CSV table of C-alpha atoms in Angstrom, one decimal:
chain,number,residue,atom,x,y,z
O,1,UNK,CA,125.2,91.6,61.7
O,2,UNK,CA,125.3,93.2,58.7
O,3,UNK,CA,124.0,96.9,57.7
O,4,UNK,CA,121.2,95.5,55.9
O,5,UNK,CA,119.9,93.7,58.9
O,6,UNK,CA,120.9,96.3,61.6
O,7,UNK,CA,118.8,98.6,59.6
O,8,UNK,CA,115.7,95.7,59.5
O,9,UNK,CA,115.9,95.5,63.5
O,10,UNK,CA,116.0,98.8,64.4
O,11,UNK,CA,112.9,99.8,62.0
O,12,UNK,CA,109.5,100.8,64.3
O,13,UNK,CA,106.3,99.4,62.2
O,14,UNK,CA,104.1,102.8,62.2
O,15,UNK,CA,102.0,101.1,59.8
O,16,UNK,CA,101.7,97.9,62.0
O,17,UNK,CA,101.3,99.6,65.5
O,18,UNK,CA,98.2,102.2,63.6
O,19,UNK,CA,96.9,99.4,62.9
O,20,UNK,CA,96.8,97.7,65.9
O,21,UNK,CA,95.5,101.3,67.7
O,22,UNK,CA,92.9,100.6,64.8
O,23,UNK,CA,92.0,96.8,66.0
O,24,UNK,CA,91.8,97.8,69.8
O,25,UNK,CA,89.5,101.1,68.8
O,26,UNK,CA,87.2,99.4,67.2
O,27,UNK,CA,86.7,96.1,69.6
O,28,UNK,CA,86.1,98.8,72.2
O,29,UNK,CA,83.6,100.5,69.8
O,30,UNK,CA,81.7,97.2,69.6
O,31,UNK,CA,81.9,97.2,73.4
O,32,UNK,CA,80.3,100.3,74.0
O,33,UNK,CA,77.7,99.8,71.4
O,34,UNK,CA,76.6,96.3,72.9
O,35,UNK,CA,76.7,97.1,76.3
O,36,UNK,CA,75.7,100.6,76.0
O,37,UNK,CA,74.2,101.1,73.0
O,38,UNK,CA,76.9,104.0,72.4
O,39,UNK,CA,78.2,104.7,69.1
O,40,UNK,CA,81.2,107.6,69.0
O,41,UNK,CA,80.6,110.1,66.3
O,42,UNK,CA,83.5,111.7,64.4
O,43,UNK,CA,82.4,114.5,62.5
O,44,UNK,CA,85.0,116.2,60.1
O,45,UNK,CA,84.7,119.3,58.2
O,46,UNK,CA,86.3,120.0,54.9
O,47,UNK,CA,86.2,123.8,53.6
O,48,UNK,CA,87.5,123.8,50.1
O,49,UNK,CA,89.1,121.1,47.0
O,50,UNK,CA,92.6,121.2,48.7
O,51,UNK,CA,93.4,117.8,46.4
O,52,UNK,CA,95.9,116.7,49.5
O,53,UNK,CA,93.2,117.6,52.2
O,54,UNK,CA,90.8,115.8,50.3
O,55,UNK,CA,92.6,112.7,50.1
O,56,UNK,CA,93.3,113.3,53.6
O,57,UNK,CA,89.5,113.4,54.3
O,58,UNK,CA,88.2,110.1,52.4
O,59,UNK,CA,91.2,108.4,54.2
O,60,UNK,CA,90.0,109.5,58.1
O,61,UNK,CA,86.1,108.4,56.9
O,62,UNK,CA,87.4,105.3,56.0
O,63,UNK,CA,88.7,104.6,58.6
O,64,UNK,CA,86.4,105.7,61.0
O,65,UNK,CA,83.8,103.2,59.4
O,66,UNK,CA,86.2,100.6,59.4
O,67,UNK,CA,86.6,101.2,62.9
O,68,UNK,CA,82.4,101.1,63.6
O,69,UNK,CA,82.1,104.5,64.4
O,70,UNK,CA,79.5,107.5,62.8
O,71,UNK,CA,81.3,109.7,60.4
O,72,UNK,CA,79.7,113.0,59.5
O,73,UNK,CA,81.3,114.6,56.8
O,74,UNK,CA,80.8,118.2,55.5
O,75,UNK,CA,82.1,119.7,52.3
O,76,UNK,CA,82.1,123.5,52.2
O,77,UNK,CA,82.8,125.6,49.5
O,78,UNK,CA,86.1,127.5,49.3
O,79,UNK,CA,83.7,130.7,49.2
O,80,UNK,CA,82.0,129.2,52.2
O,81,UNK,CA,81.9,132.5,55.0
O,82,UNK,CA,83.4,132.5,58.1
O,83,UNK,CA,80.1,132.9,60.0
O,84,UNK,CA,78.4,130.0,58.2
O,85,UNK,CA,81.5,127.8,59.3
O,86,UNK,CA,80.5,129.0,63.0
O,87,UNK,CA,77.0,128.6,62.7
O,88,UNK,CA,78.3,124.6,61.5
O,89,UNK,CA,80.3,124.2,64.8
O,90,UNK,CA,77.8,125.4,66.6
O,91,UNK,CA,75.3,122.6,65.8
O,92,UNK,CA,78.0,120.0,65.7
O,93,UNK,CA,78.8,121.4,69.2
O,94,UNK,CA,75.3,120.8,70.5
O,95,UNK,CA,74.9,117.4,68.7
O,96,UNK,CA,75.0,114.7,71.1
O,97,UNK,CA,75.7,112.1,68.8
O,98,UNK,CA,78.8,114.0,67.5
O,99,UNK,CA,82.0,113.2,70.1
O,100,UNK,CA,84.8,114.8,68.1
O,101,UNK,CA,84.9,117.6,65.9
O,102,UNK,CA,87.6,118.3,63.0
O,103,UNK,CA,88.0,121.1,60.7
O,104,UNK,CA,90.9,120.0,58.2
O,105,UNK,CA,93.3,122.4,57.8
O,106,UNK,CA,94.4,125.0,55.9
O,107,UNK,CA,91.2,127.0,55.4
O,108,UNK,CA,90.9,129.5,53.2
O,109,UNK,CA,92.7,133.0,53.8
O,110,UNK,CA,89.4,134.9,54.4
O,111,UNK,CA,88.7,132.6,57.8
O,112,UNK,CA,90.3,133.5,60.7
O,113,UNK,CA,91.7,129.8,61.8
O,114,UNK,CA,92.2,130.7,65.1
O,115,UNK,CA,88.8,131.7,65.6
O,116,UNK,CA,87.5,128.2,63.9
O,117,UNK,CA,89.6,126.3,66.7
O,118,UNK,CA,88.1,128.6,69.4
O,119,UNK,CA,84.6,127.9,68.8
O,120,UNK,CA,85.2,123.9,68.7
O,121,UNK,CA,84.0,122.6,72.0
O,122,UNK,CA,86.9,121.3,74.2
O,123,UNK,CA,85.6,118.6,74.9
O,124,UNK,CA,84.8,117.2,71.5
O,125,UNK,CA,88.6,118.8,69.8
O,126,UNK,CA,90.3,115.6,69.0
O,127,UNK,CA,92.7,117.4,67.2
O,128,UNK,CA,93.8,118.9,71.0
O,129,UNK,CA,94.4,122.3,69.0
O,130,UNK,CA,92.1,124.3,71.1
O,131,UNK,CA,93.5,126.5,73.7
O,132,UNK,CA,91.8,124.9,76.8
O,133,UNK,CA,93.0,121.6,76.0
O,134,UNK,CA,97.0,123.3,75.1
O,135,UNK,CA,96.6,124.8,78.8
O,136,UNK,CA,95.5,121.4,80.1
O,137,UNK,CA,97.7,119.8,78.5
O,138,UNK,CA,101.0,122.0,79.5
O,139,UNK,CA,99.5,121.6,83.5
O,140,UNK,CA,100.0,118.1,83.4
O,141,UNK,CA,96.0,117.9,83.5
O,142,UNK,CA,93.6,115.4,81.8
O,143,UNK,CA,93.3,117.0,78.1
O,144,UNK,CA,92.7,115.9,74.6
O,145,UNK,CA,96.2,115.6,72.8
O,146,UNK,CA,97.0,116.5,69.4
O,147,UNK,CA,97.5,113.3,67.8
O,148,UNK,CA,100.4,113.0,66.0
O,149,UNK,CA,102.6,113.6,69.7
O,150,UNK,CA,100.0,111.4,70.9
O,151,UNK,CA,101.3,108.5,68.6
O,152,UNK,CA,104.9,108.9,69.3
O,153,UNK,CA,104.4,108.4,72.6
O,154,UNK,CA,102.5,105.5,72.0
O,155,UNK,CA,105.1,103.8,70.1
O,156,UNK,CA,107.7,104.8,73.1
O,157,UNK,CA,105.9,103.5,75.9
O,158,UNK,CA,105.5,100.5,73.6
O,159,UNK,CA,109.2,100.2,72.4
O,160,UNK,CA,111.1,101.7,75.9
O,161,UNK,CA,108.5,100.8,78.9
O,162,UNK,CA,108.7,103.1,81.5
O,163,UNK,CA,110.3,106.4,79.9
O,164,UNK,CA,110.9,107.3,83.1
O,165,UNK,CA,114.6,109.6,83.7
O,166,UNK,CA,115.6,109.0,80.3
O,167,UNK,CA,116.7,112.0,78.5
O,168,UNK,CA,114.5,113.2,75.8
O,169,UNK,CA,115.4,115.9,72.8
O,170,UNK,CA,112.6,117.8,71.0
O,171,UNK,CA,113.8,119.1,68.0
O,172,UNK,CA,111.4,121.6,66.8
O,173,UNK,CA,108.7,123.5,68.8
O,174,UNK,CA,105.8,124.1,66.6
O,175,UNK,CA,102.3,123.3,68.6
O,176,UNK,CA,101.4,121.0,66.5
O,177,UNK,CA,104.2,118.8,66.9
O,178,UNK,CA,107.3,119.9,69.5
O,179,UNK,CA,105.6,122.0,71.8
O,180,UNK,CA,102.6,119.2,73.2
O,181,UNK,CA,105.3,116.4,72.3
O,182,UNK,CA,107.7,117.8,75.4
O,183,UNK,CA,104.6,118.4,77.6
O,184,UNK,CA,104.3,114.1,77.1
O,185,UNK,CA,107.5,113.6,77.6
O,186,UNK,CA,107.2,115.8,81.0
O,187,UNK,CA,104.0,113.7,81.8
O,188,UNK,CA,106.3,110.5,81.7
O,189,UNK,CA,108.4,112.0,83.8
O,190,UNK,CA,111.9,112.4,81.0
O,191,UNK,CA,114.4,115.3,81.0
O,192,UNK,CA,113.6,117.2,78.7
O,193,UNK,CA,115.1,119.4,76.4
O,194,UNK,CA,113.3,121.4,73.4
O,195,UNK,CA,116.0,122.1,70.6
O,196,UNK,CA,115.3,125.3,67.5
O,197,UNK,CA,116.9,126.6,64.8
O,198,UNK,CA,118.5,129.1,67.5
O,199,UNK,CA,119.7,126.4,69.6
O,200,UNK,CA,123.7,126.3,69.8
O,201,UNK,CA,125.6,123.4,68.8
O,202,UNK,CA,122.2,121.0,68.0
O,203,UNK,CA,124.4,117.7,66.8
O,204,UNK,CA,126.0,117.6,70.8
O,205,UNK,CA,122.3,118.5,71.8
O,206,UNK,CA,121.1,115.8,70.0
O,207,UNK,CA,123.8,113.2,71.0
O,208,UNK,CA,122.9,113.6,75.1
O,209,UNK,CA,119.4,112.0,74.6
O,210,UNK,CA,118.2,108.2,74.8
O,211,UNK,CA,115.0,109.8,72.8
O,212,UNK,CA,115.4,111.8,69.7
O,213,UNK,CA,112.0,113.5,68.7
O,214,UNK,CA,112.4,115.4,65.4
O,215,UNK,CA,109.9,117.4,64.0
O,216,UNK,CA,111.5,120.2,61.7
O,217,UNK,CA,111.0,120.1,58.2
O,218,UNK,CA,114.3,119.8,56.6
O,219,UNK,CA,114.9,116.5,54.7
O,220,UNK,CA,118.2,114.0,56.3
O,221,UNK,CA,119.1,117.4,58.7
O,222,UNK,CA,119.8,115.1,62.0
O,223,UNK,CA,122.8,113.0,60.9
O,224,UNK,CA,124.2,109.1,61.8
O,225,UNK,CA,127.1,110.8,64.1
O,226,UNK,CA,124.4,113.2,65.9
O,227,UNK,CA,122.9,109.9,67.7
O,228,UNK,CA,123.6,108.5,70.9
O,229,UNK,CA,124.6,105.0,70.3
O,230,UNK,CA,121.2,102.6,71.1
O,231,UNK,CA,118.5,105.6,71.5
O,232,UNK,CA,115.1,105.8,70.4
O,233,UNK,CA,114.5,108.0,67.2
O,234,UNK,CA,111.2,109.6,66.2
O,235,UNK,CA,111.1,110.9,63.1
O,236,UNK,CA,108.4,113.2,62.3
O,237,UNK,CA,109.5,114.9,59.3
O,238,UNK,CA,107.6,114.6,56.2
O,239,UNK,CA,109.4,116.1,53.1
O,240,UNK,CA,109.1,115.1,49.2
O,241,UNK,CA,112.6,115.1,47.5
O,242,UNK,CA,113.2,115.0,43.8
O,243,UNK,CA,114.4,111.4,42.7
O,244,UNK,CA,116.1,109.6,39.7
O,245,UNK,CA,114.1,109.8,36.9
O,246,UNK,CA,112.0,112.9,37.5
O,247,UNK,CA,110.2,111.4,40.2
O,248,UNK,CA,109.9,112.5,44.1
O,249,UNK,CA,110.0,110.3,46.7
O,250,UNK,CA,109.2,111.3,50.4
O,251,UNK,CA,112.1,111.5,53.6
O,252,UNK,CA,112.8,112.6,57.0
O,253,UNK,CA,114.5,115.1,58.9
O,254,UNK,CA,116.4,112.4,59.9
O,255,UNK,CA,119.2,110.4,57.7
O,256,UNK,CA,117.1,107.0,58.4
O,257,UNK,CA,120.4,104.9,56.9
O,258,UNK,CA,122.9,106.1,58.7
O,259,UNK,CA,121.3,106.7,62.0
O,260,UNK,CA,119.5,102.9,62.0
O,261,UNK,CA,123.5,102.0,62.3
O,262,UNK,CA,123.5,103.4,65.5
O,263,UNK,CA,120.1,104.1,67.0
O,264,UNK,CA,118.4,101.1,68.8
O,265,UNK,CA,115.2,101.5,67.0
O,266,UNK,CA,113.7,104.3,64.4
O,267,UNK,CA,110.8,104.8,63.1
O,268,UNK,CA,111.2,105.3,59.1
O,269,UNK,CA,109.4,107.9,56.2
O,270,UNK,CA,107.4,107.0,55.3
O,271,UNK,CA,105.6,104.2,57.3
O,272,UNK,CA,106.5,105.4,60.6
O,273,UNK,CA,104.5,108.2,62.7
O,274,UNK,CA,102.5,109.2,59.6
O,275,UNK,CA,100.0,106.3,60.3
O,276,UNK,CA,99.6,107.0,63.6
O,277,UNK,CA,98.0,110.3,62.8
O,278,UNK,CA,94.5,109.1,61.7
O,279,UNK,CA,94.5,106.0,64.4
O,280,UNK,CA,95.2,108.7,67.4
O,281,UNK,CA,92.4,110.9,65.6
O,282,UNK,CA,90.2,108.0,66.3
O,283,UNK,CA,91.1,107.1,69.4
O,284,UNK,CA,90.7,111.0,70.7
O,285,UNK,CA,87.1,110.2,69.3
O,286,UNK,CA,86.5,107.1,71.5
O,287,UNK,CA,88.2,108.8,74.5
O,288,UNK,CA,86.1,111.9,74.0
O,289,UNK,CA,82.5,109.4,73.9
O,290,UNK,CA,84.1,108.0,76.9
O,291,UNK,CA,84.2,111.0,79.2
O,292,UNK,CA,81.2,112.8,77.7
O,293,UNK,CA,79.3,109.9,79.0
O,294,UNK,CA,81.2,109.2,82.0
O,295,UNK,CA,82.5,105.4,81.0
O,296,UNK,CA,86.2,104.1,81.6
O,297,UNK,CA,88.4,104.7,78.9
O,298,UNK,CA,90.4,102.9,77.1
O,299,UNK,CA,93.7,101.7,78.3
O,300,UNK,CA,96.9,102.0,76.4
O,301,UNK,CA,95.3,104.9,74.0
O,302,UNK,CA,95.3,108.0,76.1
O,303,UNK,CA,97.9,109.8,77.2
């Protein structure tokens, strides 16, 4: 086989498998509409004209119609005050037609973004960012789970199985990323060890595990020779690189050519876990409808 198709064969769809998350959301939208005349409600709030949030936006209401849900979006000033944002989440909070509740990040410097994720009901945080559902989360209890971990796991479950006893690196521990990711990993019952810039002698670190999470921000930083020969690599990293030309194009933390010689699958930037994103954001949103009016959820999308 040559290096062209070892690459081909090791590549994990992102875009394919989001898409499927997409297909099996929204038949189990029309489900609980028919049978229960349930429709989830997804209600994201924008403060600002961030132009990359924005885009982010129109994409997640999109797809949440695509998908048959309710999207509620609200565009706030960049001058908008931190009470009034409360005052927002409060009525979103008590609206029972709204199931989850996003407020895109960054916000502006004069809002305290802590307090913003505080005030979000638990049970309607599909971004899993609030502190009851971190605690829930890290006590191997039912929580909602920030969603970019969430789709990682789905595409290891779906790629490995049972990820039972297989050894699983972390490398980075932000909580948006790292720290919930090795909570997962816990919850399906791997070894895990969480890697950082303080973390001595990261490439052997990195060579011990049969799943290679990476989630640091520095472009091509995990290298071909750090990988254990037929592991699982996750590549979370998104970073935009200057390119022939004058243009940019966008990369990993991980060297995708040389590490797809070795790893037995890998997900690639972009087209891997970035799709995911959005598709877990809407499946937090069914999930959440689910338990707030006590129905089965959906299999294969929680964790």
């Amino acid at each position: 086989m040559n290096i062209r198709e070892t690459t081909l064969s090791a590549r994990i769809d992102g875009k394919a498998f989001a898409a499927d998350v997409r297909t099996h959301v929204a038949d189990h939208v029309a489900e609980l509409n028919s049978e229960h005349g349930i429709t989830p409600g997804l209600a994201v709030v924008l403060v600002g004209e961030d132009p990359a949030s924005e885009v982010y936006v129109r994409n997640k209401a999109r797809q949440t119609r695509e998908t048959g849900m309710t999207g509620f979006e609200h565009k706030l000033s960049a001058e908008t005050s931190q009470a009034d944002l409360l005052a927002l989440l409060a009525r979103l909070n008590a609206d029972p037609a709204v199931h989850g509740i996003l407020v895109q990040l960054p916000l502006p410097r004069h809002i305290d973004t802590e307090a913003v994720l505080a005030a979000i009901d638990p049970a309607k945080d599909v971004d899993g960012f609030h502190i009851s559902n971190v605690g829930l989360l890290g006590t191997g209890q039912k929580a909602l789970v920030p969603c970019t971990p969430l789709g990682c796991l789905m595409m290891l479950r779906d790629r490995l199985g049972s990820l039972k006893g297989l050894n699983a690196v972390v490398v980075g521990r932000s909580n948006i990323v790292g720290r919930p990711m090795a909570q997962l990993l816990l919850r399906d019952d791997c070894t895990v060890t969480v890697a950082h810039r303080h973390s001595r002698d990261l490439a052997e670190i990195c060579r011990g595990a049969d799943i290679l999470v990476v989630a640091v921000g520095r472009p091509g930083m995990i290298k071909g020779d750090w990988i254990k020969p037929g592991a699982t690599v996750i590549d979370v990293g998104i970073n935009r690189i200057e390119a022939e030309g004058g243009k940019t194009r966008l990369v990993g933390d991980v060297d995708f050519d040389a590490a797809a010689r070795v790893a037995g699958a890998i997900t690639p930037v972009p087209g891997g876990v970035g799709p995911m994103t959005i598709a877990c954001l809407l499946s937090n949103t069914l999930t959440a409808c689910c338990r707030a009016h006590g129905l089965p959820e959906p299999d294969g999308l929680t964790a």
